[in-house]
Backbone as a printed PyTorch tensor [residue, N CA C, xyz], in Angstrom:
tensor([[[ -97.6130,   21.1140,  -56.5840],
         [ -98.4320,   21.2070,  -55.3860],
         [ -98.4490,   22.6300,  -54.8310]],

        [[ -97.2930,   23.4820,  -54.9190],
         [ -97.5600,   24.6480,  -54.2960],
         [ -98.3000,   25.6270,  -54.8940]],

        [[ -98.2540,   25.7610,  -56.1150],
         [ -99.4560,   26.6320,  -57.3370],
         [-100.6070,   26.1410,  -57.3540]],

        [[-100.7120,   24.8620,  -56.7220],
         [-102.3860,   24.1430,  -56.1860],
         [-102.6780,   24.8290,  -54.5060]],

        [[-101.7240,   24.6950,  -54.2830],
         [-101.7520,   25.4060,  -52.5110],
         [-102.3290,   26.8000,  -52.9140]],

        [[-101.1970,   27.4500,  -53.4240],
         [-101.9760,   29.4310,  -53.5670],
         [-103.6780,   29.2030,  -54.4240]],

        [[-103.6330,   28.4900,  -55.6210],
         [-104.5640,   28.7410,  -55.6950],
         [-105.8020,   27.8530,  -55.5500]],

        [[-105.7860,   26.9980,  -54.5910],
         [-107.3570,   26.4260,  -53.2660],
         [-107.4630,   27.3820,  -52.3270]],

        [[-106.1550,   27.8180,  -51.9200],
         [-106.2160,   28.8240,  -50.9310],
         [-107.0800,   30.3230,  -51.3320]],

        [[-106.7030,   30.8930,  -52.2300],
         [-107.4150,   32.1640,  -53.1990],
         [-108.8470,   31.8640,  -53.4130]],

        [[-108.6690,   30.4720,  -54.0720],
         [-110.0620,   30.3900,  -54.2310],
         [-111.5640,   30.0940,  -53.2710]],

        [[-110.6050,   29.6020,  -51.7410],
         [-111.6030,   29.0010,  -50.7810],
         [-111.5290,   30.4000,  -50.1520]],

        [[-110.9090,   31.2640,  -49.7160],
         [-110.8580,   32.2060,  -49.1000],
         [-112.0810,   33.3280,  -48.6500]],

        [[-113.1910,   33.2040,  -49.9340],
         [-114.5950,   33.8680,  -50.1850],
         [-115.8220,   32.3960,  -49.4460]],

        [[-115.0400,   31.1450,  -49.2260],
         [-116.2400,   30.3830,  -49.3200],
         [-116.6240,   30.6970,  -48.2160]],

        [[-115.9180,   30.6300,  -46.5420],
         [-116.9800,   31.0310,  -45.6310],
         [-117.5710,   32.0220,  -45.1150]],

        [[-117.4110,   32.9450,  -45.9460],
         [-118.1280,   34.4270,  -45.5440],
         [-118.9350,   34.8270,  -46.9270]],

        [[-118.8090,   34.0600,  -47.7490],
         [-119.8210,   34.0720,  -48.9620],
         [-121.4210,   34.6010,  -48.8970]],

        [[-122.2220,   33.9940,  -47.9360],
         [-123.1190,   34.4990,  -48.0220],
         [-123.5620,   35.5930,  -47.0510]],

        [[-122.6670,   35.9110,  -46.1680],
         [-122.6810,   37.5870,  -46.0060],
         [-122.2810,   38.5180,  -46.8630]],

        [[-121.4200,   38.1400,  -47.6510],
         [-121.1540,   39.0370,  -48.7450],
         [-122.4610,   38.7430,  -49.7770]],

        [[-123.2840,   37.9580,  -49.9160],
         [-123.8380,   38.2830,  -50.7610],
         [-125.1860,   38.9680,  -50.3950]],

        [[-125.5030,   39.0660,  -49.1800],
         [-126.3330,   40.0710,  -48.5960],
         [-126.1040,   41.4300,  -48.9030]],

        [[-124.2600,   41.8960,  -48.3230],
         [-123.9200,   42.9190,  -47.9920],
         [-124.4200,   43.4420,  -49.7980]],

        [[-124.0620,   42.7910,  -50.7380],
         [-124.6470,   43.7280,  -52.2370],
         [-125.4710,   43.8610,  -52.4050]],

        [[-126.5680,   43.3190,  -51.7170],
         [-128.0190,   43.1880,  -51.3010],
         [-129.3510,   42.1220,  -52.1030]],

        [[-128.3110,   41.1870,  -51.7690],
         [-128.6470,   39.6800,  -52.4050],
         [-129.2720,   38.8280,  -51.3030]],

        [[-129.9450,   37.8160,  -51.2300],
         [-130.3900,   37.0380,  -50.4670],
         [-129.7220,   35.6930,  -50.1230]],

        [[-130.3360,   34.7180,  -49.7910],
         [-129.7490,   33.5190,  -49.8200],
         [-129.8400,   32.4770,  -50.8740]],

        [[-131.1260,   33.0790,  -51.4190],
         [-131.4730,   32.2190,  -52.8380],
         [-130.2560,   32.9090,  -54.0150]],

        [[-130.1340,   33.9340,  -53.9340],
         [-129.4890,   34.7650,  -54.9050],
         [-127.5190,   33.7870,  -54.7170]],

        [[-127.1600,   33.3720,  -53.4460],
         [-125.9970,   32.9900,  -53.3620],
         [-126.3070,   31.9810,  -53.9370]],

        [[-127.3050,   30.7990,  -53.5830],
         [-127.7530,   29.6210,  -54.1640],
         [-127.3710,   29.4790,  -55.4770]],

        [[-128.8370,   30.3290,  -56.0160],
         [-128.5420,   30.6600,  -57.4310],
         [-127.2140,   30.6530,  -58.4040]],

        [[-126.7140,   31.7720,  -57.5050],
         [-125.3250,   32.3880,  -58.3870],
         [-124.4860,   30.8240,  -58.4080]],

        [[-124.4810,   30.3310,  -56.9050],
         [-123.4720,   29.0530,  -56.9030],
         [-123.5990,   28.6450,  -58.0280]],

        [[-124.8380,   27.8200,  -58.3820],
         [-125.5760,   26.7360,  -58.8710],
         [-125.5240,   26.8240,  -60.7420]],

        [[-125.3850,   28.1860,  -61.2250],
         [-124.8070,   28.3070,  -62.1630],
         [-123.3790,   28.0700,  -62.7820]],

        [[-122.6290,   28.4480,  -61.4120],
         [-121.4520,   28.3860,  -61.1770],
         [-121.1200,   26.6770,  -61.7860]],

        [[-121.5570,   26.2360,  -60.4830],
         [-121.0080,   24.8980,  -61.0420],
         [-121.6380,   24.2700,  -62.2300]],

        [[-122.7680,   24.7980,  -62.7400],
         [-122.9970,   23.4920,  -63.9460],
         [-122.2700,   24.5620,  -64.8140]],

        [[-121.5280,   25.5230,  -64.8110],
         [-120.9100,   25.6280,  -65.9510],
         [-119.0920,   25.2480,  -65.9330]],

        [[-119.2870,   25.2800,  -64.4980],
         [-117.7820,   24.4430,  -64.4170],
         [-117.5200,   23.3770,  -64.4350]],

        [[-118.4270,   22.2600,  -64.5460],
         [-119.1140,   21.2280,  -65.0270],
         [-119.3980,   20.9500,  -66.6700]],

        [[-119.8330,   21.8740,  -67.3270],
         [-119.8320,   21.9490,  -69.0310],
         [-118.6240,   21.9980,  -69.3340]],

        [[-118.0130,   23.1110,  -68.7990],
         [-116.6660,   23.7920,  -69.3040],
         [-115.1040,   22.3500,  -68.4910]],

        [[-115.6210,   22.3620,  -68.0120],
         [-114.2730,   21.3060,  -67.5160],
         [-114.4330,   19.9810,  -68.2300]],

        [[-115.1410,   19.4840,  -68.7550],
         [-115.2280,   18.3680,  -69.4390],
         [-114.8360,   19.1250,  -71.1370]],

        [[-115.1170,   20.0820,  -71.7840],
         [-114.9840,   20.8300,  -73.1670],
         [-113.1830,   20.9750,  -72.9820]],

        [[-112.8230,   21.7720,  -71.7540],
         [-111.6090,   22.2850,  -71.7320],
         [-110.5660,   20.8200,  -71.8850]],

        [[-110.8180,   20.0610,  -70.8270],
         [-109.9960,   18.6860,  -70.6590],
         [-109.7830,   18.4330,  -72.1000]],

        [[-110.9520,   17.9200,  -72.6120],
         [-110.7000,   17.2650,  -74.0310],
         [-110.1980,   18.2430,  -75.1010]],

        [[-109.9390,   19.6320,  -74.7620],
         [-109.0640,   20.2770,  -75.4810],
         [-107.8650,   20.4550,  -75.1670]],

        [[-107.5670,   20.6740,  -73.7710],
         [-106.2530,   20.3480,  -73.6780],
         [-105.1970,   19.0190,  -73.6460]],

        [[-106.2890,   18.0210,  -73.9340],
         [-105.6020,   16.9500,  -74.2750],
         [-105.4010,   16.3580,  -75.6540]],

        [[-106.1210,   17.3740,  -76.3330],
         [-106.0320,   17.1100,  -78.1610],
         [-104.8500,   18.1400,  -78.8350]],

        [[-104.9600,   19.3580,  -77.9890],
         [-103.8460,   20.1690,  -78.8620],
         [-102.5830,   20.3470,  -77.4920]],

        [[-102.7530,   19.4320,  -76.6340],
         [-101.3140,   19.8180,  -75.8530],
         [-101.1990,   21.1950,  -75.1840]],

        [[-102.2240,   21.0410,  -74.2040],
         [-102.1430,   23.0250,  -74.4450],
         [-102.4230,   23.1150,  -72.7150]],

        [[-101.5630,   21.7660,  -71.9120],
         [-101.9260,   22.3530,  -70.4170],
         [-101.9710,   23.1470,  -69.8210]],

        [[-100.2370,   23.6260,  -69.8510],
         [ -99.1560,   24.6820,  -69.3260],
         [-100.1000,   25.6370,  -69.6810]],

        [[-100.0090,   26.3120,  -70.8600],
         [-101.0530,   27.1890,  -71.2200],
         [-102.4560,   27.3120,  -70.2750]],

        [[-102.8620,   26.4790,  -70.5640],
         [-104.5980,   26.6160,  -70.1250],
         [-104.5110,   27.0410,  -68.3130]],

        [[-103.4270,   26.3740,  -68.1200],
         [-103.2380,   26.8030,  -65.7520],
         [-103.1880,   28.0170,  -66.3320]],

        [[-101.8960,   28.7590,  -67.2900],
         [-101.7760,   30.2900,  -66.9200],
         [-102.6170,   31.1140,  -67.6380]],

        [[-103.3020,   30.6210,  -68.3740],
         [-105.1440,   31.1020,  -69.0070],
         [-105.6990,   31.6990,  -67.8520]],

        [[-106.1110,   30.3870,  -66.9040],
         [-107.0110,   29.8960,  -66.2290],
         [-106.5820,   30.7620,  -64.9200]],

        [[-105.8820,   30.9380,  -64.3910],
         [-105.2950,   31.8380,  -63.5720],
         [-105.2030,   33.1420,  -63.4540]],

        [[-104.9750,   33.5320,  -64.7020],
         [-104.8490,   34.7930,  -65.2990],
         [-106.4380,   35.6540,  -65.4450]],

        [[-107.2680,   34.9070,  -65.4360],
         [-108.4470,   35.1880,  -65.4860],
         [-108.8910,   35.2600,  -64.4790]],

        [[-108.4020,   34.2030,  -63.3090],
         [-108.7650,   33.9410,  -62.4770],
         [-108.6460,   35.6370,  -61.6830]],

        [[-107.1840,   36.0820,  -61.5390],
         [-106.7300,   37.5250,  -61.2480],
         [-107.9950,   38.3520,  -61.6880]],

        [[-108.2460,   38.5340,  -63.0420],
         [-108.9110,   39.9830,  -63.0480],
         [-110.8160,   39.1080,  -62.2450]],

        [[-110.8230,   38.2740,  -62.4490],
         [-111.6350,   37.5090,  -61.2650],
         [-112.3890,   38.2240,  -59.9660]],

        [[-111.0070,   37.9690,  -58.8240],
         [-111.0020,   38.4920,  -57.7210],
         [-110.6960,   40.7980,  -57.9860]],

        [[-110.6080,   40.7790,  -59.3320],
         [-110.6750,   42.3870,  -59.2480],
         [-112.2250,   42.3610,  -59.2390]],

        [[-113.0330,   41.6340,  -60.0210],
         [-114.0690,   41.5880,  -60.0630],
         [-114.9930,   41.8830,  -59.0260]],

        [[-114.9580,   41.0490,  -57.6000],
         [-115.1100,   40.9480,  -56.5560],
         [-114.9440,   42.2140,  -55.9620]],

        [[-114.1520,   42.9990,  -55.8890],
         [-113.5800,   43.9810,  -55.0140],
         [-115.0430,   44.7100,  -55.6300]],

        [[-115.5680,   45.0280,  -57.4510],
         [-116.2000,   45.8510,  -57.6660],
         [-117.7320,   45.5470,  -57.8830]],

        [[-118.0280,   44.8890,  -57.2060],
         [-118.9140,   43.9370,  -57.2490],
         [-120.5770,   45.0420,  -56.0170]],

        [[-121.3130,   45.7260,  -56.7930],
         [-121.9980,   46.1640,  -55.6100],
         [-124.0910,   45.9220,  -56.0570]],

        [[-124.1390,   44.7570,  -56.7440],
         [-125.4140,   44.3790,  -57.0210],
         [-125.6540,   42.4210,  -57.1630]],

        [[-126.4310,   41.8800,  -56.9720],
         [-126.5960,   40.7790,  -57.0530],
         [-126.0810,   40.0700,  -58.6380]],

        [[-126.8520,   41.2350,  -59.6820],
         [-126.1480,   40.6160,  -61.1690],
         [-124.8250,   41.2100,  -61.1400]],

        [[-123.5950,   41.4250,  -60.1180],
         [-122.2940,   41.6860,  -60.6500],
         [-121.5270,   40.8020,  -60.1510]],

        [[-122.6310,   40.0350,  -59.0400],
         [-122.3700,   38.7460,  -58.3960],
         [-122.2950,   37.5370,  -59.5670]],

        [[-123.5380,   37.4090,  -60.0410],
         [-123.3430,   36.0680,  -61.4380],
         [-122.6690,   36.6850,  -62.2390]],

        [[-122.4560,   37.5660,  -62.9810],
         [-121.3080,   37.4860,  -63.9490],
         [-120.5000,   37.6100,  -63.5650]],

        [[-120.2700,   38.0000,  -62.1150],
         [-119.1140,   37.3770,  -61.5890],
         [-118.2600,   35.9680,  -62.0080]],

        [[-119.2470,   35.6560,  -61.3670],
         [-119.1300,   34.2930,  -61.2920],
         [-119.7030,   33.3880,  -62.2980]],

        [[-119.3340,   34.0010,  -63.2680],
         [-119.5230,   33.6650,  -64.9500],
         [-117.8260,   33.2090,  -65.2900]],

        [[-117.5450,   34.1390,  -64.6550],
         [-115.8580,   34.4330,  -65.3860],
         [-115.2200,   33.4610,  -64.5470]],

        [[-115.4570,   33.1650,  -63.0350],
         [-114.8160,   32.2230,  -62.2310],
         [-115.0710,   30.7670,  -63.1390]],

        [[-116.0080,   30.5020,  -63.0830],
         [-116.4160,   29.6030,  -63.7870],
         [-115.6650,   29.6020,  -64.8700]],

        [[-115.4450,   30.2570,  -65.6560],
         [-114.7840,   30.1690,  -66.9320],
         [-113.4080,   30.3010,  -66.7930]],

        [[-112.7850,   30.6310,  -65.6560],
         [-111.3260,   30.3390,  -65.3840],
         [-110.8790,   29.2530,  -64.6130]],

        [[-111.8500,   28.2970,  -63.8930],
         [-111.3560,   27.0800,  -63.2350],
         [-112.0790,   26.0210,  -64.3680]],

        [[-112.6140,   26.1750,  -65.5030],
         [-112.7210,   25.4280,  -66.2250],
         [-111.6210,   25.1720,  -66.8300]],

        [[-111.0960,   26.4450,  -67.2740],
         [-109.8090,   26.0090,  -68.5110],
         [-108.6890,   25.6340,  -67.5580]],

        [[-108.3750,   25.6350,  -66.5480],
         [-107.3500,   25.3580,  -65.5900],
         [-107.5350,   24.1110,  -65.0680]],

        [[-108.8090,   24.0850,  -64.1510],
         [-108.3280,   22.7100,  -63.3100],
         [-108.0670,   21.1040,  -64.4560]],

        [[-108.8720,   21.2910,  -64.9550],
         [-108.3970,   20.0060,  -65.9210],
         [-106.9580,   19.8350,  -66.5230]],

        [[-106.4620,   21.0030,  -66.7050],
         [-104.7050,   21.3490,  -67.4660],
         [-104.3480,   21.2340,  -66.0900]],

        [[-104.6980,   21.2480,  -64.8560],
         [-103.7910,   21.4130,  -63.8530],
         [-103.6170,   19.6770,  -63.3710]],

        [[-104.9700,   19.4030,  -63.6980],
         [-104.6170,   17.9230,  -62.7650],
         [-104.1660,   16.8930,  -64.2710]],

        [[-103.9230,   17.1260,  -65.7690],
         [-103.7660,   16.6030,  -66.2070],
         [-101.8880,   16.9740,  -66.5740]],

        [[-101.5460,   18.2730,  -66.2880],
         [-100.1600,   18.4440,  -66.0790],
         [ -99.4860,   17.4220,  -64.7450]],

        [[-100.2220,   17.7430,  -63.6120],
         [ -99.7080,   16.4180,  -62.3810],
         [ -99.9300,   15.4880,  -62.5710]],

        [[-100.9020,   14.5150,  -63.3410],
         [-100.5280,   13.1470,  -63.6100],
         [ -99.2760,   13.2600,  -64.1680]],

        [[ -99.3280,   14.2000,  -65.7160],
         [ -98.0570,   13.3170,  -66.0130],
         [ -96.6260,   13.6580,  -65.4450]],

        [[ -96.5360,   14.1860,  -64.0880],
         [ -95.3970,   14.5620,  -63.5990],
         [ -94.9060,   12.9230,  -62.4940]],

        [[ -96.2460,   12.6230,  -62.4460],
         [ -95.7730,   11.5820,  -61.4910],
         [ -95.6800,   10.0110,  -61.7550]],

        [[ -94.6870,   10.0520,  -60.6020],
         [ -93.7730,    8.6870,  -60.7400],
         [ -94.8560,    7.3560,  -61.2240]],

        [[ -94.6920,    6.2900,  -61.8440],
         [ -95.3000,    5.0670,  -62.2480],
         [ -94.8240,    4.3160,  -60.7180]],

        [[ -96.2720,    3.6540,  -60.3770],
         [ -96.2710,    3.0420,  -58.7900],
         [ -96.5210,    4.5200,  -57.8700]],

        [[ -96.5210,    5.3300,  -58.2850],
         [ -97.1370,    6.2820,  -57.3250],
         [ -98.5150,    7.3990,  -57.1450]],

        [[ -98.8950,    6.7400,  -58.4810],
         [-100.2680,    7.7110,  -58.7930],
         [-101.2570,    7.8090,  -57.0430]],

        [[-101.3930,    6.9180,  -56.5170],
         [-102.2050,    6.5660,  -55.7280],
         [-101.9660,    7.9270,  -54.3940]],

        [[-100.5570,    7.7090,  -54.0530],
         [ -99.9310,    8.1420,  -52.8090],
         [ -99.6370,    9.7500,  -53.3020]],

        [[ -99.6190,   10.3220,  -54.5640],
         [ -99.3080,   11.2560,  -55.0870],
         [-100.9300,   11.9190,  -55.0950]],

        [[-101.9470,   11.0460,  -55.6620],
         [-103.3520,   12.1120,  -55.7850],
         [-103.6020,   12.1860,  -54.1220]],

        [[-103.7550,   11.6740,  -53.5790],
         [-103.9100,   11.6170,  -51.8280],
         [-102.7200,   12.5370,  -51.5780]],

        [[-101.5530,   12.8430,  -51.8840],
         [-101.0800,   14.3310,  -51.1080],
         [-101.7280,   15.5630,  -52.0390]],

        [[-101.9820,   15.2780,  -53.1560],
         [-102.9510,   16.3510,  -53.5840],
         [-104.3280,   16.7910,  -53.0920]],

        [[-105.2730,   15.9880,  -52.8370],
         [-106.4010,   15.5750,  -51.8530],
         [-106.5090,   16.1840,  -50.6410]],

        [[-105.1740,   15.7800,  -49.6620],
         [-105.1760,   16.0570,  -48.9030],
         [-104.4090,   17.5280,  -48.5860]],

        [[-103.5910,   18.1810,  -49.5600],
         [-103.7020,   19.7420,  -49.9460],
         [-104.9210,   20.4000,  -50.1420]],

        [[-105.4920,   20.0090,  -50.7720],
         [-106.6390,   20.7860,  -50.9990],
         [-107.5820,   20.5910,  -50.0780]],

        [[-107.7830,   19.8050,  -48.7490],
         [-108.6540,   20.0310,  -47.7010],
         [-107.8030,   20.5230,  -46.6060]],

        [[-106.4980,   20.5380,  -46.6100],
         [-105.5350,   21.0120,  -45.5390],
         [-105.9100,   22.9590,  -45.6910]],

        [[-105.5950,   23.1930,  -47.1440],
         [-105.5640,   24.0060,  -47.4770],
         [-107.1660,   25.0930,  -47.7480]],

        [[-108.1140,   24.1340,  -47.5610],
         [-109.6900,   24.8040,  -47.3400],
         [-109.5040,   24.8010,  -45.8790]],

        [[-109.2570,   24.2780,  -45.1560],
         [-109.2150,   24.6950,  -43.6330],
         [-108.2800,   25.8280,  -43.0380]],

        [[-107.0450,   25.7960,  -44.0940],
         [-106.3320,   26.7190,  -43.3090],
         [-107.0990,   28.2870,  -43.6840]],

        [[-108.0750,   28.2360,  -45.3240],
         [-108.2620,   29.8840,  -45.5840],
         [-109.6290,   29.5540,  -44.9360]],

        [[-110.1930,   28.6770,  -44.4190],
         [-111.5710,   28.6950,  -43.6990],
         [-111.4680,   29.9040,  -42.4600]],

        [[-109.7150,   29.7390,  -41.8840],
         [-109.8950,   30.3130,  -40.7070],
         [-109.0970,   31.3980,  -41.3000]],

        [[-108.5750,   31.9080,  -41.8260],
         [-108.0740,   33.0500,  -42.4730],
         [-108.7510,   34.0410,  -42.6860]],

        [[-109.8830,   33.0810,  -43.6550],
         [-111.0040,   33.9410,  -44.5070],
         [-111.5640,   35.1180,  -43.3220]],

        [[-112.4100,   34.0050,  -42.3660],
         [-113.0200,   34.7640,  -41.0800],
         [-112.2750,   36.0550,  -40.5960]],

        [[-111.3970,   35.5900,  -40.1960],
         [-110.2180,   36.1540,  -39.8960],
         [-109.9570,   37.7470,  -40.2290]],

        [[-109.6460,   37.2410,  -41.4980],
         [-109.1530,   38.7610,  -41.8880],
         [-110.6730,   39.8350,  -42.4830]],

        [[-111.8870,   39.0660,  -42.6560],
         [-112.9430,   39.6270,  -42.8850],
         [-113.7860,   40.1010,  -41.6200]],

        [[-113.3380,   39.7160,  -40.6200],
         [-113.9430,   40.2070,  -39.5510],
         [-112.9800,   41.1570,  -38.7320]],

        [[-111.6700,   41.3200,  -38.6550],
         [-111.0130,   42.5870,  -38.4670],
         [-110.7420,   43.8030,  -39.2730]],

        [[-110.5890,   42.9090,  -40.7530],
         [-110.0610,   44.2090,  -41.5320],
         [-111.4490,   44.4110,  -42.8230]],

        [[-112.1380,   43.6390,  -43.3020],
         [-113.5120,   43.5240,  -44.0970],
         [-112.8410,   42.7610,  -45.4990]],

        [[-113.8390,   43.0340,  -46.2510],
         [-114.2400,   42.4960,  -47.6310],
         [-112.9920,   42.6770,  -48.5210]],

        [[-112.3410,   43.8540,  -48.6060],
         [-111.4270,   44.7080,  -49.3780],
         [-110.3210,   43.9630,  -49.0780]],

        [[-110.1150,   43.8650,  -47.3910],
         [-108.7570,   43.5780,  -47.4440],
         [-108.6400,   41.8660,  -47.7470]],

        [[-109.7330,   41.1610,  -47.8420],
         [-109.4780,   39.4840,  -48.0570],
         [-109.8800,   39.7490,  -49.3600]],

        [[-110.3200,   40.0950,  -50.3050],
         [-109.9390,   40.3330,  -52.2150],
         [-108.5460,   40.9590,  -52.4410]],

        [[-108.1080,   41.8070,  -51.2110],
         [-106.3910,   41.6850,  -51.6510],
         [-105.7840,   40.9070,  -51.3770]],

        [[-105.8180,   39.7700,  -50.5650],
         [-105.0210,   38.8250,  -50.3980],
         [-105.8330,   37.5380,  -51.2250]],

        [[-106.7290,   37.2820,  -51.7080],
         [-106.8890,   36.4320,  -52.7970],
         [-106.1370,   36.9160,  -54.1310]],

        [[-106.1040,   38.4900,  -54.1590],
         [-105.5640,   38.5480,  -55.7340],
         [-103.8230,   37.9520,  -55.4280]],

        [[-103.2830,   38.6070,  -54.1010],
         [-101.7380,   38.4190,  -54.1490],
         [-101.8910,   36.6860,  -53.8990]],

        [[-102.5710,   36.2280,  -53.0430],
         [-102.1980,   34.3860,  -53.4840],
         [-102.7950,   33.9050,  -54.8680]],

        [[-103.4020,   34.6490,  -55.5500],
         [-103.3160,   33.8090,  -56.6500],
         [-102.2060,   34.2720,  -57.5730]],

        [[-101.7970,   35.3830,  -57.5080],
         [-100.6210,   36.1330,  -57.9840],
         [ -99.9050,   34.8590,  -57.8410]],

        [[ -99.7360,   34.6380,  -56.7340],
         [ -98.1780,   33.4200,  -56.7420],
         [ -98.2660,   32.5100,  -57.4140]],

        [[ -99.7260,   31.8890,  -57.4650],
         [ -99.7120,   30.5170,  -58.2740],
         [ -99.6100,   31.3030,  -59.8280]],

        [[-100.1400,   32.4980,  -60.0220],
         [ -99.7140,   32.8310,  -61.6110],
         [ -98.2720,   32.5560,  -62.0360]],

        [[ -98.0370,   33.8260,  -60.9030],
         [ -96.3630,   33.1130,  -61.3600],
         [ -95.4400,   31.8050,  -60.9600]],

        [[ -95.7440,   30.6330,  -60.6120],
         [ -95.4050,   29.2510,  -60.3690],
         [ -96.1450,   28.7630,  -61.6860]],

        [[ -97.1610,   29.2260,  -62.6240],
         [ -97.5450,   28.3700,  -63.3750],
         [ -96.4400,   29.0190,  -64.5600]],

        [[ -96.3940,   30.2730,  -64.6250],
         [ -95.3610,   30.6050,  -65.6800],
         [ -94.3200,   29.9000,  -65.6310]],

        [[ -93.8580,   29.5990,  -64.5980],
         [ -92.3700,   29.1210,  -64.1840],
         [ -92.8480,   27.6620,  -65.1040]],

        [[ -93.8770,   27.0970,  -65.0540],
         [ -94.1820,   25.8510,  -65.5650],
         [ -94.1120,   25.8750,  -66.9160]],

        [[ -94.1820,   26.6960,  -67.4860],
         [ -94.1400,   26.9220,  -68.9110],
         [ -93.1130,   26.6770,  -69.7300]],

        [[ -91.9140,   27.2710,  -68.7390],
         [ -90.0780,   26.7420,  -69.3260],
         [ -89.9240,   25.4110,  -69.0890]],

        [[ -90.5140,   24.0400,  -68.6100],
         [ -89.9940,   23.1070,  -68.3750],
         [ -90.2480,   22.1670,  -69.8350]],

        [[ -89.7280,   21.5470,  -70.1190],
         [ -89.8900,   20.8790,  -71.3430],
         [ -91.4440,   19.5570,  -71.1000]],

        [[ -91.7140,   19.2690,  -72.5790],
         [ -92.5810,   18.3360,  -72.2780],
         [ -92.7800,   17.1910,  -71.1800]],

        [[ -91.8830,   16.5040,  -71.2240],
         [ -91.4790,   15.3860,  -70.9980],
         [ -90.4090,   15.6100,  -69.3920]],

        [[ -91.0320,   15.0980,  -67.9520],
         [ -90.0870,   15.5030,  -67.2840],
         [ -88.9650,   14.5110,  -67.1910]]])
């Protein structure tokens, strides 16, 4: 749960000031649309391809610190980001790093949890991940309206930093908990 905490948090951190930033590169509103909308049908292709690969060759652990790791040079991405197309291939690569991850991530937490508790276990996950879009909802603002753009892509790279390294840490634990 806490390498799901850093990274909803990293990753929601751009959602409510998103489409001022995509002005400020001198993009429109269709252009955020757009960019989204690619976004997800390929995280949508790719998360259904990735799942069924990481469930054929065993390759969860792996695929979070893939998926993460990408995720990092990601948010470098962002920082250098100063045209509408540096926006979608941006967000080419996002896409292509919460594909290979979230499926290894939520298919590593099933099998961590207890039998009789799937239910009460995805609902504290659930409810992390909307606890945790509210807390960078007000963050996001936050630190983009005192300090700008620069300084909330450094604190997405250092919270996803953490979940990088919490997923490494995941890597030494044996198959089977």
């Amino acid at each position: 749960l806490i390498i799901s905490f850093f990274s909803y948090f990293s990753e929601n951190l751009l959602v409510p000031v998103y489409a001022i930033f995509t002005q400020k590169i001198g993009g429109d509103l269709f252009t955020a649309g757009s960019a989204l909308a690619i976004s997800y049908a390929l995280i949508g292709i790719g998360i259904v391809i990735s799942g069924r690969f990481a469930e054929k060759h065993h390759t969860e652990k792996l695929q979070m610190v893939i998926g993460l790791l990408i995720n990092m040079f990601v948010i470098i991405g962002y920082m250098n980001i100063k045209s509408p197309l540096g926006l979608y291939v941006t967000f080419i690569f996002s896409a292509l790093a919460i594909s290979i991850s979230q499926p290894a991530l939520s298919g590593f937490y099933s099998s961590i949890i207890q039998d009789g508790k799937h239910t009460s276990r995805w609902g504290d996950m659930y409810g992390l991940i909307y606890l945790t879009s509210a807390i960078s909802a007000f963050v996001s603002g936050f630190i983009t309206q005192q300090f700008g753009f620069t300084a909330l892509f450094y604190l997405m790279f250092f919270t996803e930093g953490l979940a990088l390294i919490g997923s490494l840490y995941l890597l030494r634990i044996p198959k089977k908990v």
